[in-house]
């Protein structure tokens, strides 16, 4: 029994086969282990349960086992939902607060960080601490108020997160950015302006034309013209402007025999955006033909009135024999006219064509004659006449773009005529036409008014006086009668 005594050894006789047996070696090893470390049987305390000390005879033990299995399944379900919601998003959420903490999770390392738990994210910047209600912290010389430059700057940086989502402010908190009140107020005002501009652009995109003025409504009108056979095909765009877009098309057959459709047509589509027409209402609101309707229509229908006005003006010019496009049909804001050109190639503008001295002189007298016809026979003033709105085709000048044309009795009709005369005189004088009259002589030649003024300022003053007299006559008598005194018909200049 003495541990320091010699061990009692009993000799056992065995064969060589038994010594080499693995089963015998395992039995001997177990006997030594049991002798050195006797087995201690103890009941596990608490919820920690392993597979070696399960006592199924206790109801408490069974309840704890079932609860642990339920908690394990619940946590696994939370992880699946968390992974499904977060996906590949940079901003993630965590269900860490709803998980069950049990010993089966204790095998994980304590240093391991759950990156889904944003509470412990080391890369997430801390939000600036706010000052207490009393408005200051500290005492004595170390007092810091809410108006401190650093505190106020960090607070302004945090308030930028309240801007609209479209206004990207960046990670100012992570960079410890400090914005002054002046900078923050400027950014805030800019953010509000951008938000309102985005709303306006969205509304404009829904209600205005797009894709070179071919919005769904315009496209439907063009489809109906092609399906009815009036147009054979629409080839493409030949001209774009601020107010309209012109397309080329091949004419088809008319439903009525009295109407002949030209083989090539020009489709003028007035843009339904109001930006360009807001500043051009002076051409139509004082026109007695549209004055009553102008005040009663909504802004969208005013665009159709522009197309209608150009149709009426072209009809007057065509009846007077002035070279201009022939009106085919008008559908809302789409005006179909004859094409000035050949084989899809439009006639060049007068500013783009190079004419000889004889052709330039011929073009000048044609233009002068057309201005006199337009004023006397058509009772119209082009109001936008220049080398940009005159085409050279078949050896003569053609007038286009007469949607803004007004009558001479318009409150600004004579002013528009004087502007046209200035544009025409300057162009042909630069073109080398020696016989070209200056703007004042051209004005008297076209209008037949005998205004004798030595300089341009006095000349325009007399024009405004004549317009004022005509306007007073309209207000007193309610009639659009010209009170301009003229010495008979203007002389017709011929080459």
mmCIF file with all atom_site columns, C-alpha atoms in Angstrom, residues 2 43 73 137 140 160 167 180-181 207 221 253 271 314 348 353-354 364 413 416 418 476:
data_model
loop_
_atom_site.group_PDB
_atom_site.id
_atom_site.type_symbol
_atom_site.label_atom_id
_atom_site.label_alt_id
_atom_site.label_comp_id
_atom_site.label_asym_id
_atom_site.label_entity_id
_atom_site.label_seq_id
_atom_site.pdbx_PDB_ins_code
_atom_site.Cartn_x
_atom_site.Cartn_y
_atom_site.Cartn_z
_atom_site.occupancy
_atom_site.B_iso_or_equiv
_atom_site.pdbx_formal_charge
_atom_site.auth_seq_id
_atom_site.auth_comp_id
_atom_site.auth_asym_id
_atom_site.auth_atom_id
_atom_site.pdbx_PDB_model_num
ATOM 1  C CA . UNK A 1 2   ? 2.922   2.353   0.348    1.00 0.00 ? 2   UNK A CA 1
ATOM 2  C CA . UNK A 1 43  ? -24.770 16.185  -12.851  1.00 0.00 ? 43  UNK A CA 1
ATOM 3  C CA . UNK A 1 73  ? -33.138 27.266  -34.993  1.00 0.00 ? 73  UNK A CA 1
ATOM 4  C CA . UNK A 1 137 ? -20.642 72.399  -21.257  1.00 0.00 ? 137 UNK A CA 1
ATOM 5  C CA . UNK A 1 140 ? -14.752 78.545  -16.121  1.00 0.00 ? 140 UNK A CA 1
ATOM 6  C CA . UNK A 1 160 ? -26.733 67.794  -44.353  1.00 0.00 ? 160 UNK A CA 1
ATOM 7  C CA . UNK A 1 167 ? -28.341 65.952  -53.521  1.00 0.00 ? 167 UNK A CA 1
ATOM 8  C CA . UNK A 1 180 ? -19.815 77.293  -41.183  1.00 0.00 ? 180 UNK A CA 1
ATOM 9  C CA . UNK A 1 181 ? -23.355 78.656  -41.056  1.00 0.00 ? 181 UNK A CA 1
ATOM 10 C CA . UNK A 1 207 ? -46.032 67.481  -70.797  1.00 0.00 ? 207 UNK A CA 1
ATOM 11 C CA . UNK A 1 221 ? -50.941 62.574  -85.659  1.00 0.00 ? 221 UNK A CA 1
ATOM 12 C CA . UNK A 1 253 ? -53.442 60.889  -102.369 1.00 0.00 ? 253 UNK A CA 1
ATOM 13 C CA . UNK A 1 271 ? -42.823 72.493  -80.164  1.00 0.00 ? 271 UNK A CA 1
ATOM 14 C CA . UNK A 1 314 ? -49.488 81.657  -95.907  1.00 0.00 ? 314 UNK A CA 1
ATOM 15 C CA . UNK A 1 348 ? -30.670 76.962  -99.438  1.00 0.00 ? 348 UNK A CA 1
ATOM 16 C CA . UNK A 1 353 ? -26.084 80.703  -101.207 1.00 0.00 ? 353 UNK A CA 1
ATOM 17 C CA . UNK A 1 354 ? -23.417 82.450  -103.297 1.00 0.00 ? 354 UNK A CA 1
ATOM 18 C CA . UNK A 1 364 ? -33.066 92.451  -104.092 1.00 0.00 ? 364 UNK A CA 1
ATOM 19 C CA . UNK A 1 413 ? -46.592 96.682  -86.662  1.00 0.00 ? 413 UNK A CA 1
ATOM 20 C CA . UNK A 1 416 ? -41.565 95.381  -86.927  1.00 0.00 ? 416 UNK A CA 1
ATOM 21 C CA . UNK A 1 418 ? -38.737 99.100  -89.786  1.00 0.00 ? 418 UNK A CA 1
ATOM 22 C CA . UNK A 1 476 ? -62.270 105.270 -79.431  1.00 0.00 ? 476 UNK A CA 1
#
